[in-house]
XYZ file of C-alpha atoms in Angstrom:
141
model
C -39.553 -37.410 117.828
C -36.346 -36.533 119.859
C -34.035 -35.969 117.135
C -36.895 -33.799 114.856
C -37.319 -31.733 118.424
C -33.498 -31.159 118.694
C -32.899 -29.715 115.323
C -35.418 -27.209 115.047
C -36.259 -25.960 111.688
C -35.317 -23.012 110.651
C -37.618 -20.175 108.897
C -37.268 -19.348 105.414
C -37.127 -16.094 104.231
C -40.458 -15.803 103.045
C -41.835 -16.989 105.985
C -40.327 -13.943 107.870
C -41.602 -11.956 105.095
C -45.585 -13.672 105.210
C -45.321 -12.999 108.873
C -43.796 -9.765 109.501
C -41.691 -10.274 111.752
C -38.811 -9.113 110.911
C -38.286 -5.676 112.746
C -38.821 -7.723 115.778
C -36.709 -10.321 114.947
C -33.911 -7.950 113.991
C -34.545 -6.017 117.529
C -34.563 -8.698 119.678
C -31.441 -10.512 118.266
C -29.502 -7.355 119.103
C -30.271 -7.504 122.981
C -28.397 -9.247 125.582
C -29.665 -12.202 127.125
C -31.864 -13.164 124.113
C -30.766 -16.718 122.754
C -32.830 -17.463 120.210
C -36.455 -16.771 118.829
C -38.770 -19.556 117.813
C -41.995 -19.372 115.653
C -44.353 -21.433 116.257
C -47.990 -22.155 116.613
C -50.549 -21.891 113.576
C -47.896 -19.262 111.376
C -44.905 -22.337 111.906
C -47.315 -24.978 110.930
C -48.747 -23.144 108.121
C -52.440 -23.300 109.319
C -52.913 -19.424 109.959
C -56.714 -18.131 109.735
C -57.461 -14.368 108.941
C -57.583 -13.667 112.444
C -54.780 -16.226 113.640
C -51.614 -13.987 115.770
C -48.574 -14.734 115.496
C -46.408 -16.782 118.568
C -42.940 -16.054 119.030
C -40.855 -17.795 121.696
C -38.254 -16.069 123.557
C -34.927 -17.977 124.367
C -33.128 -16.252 127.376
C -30.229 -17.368 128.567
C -30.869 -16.641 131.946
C -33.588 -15.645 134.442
C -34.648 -12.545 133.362
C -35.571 -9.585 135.868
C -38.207 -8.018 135.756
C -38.241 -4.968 134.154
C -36.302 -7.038 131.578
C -39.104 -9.056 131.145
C -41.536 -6.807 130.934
C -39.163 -4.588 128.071
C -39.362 -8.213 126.274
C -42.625 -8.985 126.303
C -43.542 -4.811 124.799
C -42.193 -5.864 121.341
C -45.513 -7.957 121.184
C -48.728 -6.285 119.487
C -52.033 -6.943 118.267
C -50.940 -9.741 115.742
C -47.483 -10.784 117.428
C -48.027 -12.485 120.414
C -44.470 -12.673 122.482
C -43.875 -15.505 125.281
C -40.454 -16.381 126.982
C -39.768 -20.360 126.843
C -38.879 -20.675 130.988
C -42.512 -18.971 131.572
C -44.487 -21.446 129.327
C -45.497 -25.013 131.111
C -43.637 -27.903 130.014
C -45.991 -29.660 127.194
C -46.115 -26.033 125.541
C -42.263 -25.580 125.589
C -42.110 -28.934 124.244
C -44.628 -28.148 121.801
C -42.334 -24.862 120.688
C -39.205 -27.071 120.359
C -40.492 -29.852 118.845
C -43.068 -27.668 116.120
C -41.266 -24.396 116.113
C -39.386 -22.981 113.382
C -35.873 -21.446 114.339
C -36.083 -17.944 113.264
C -32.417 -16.566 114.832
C -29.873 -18.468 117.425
C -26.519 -16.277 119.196
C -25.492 -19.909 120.125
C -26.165 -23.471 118.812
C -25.050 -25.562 121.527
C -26.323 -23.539 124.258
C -29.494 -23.926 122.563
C -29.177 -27.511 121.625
C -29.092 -27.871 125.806
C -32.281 -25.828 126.117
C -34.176 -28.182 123.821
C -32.483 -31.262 124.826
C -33.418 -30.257 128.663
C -36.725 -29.575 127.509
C -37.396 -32.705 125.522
C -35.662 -35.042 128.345
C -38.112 -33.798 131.398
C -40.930 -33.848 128.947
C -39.928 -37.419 128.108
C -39.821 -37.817 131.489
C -43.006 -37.375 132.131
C -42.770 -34.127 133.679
C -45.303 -32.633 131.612
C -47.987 -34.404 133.513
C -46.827 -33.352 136.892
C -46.585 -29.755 135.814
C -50.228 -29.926 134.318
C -51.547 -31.652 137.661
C -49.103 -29.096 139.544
C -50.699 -26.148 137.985
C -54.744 -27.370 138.045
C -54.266 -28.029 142.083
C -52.907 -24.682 142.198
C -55.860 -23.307 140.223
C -53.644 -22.307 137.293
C -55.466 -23.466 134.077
C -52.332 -22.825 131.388
């Protein structure tokens, strides 16, 4: 599982057509800050309903202000649902790396340590302290 979750797959071209995403795709890869973007969800697995959005994954690299975030976050819509990897809890951004499908990356090895950070505190069991964190907290995600 740790070598399939460091080399993401990449989208094909007809999966970028099927999903429509590529105005956003092409928008986002010309902003600073922006890593990489990462399908995934029911559209990377191929198990879309009629009524199933569509999950992108933002890859910063960086904290990103706020105002930033926010501008990130407004290329979402009705059917394209935009999240930022450093937001997400651990088993999700594990579940993005290791299920996701690669749709643009600015820089491979800066990447490859995103995912391999990613996949080593999941491994690590961190995932189960974040969930436990975040239900003592109240925070059901």
């Amino acid at each position: 599982m740790y070598w399939k979750a460091v080399l993401i797959q990449k989208i094909t071209e007809e999966e970028i057509l099927a999903t429509g995403i590529r105005s956003v795709a092409e928008d986002l890869r010309s902003r600073d800050g922006v890593l990489a973007l990462i399908l995934f969800g029911s559209a990377a697995r191929n198990q879309q309903r009629p009524f199933s959005d569509i999950d992108l994954c933002i890859v910063t690299s960086g904290m990103v202000p706020e105002k930033e975030h926010l501008d990130l976050k407004s290329y979402g819509s009705h059917t394209i649902e935009i999240h930022l990897l450093d937001e997400l809890p651990l088993a999700i951004r594990f579940r993005v790396v290791s299920e996701g499908k690669l749709v643009f990356c600015k820089d491979a090895l800066a990447l490859h340590r995103v995912v391999a950070d990613t996949v080593r505190q999941y491994l690590d069991g961190a995932w189960f302290i974040d969930l436990h964190s975040r239900h003592a907290i109240g925070i059901s995600r």
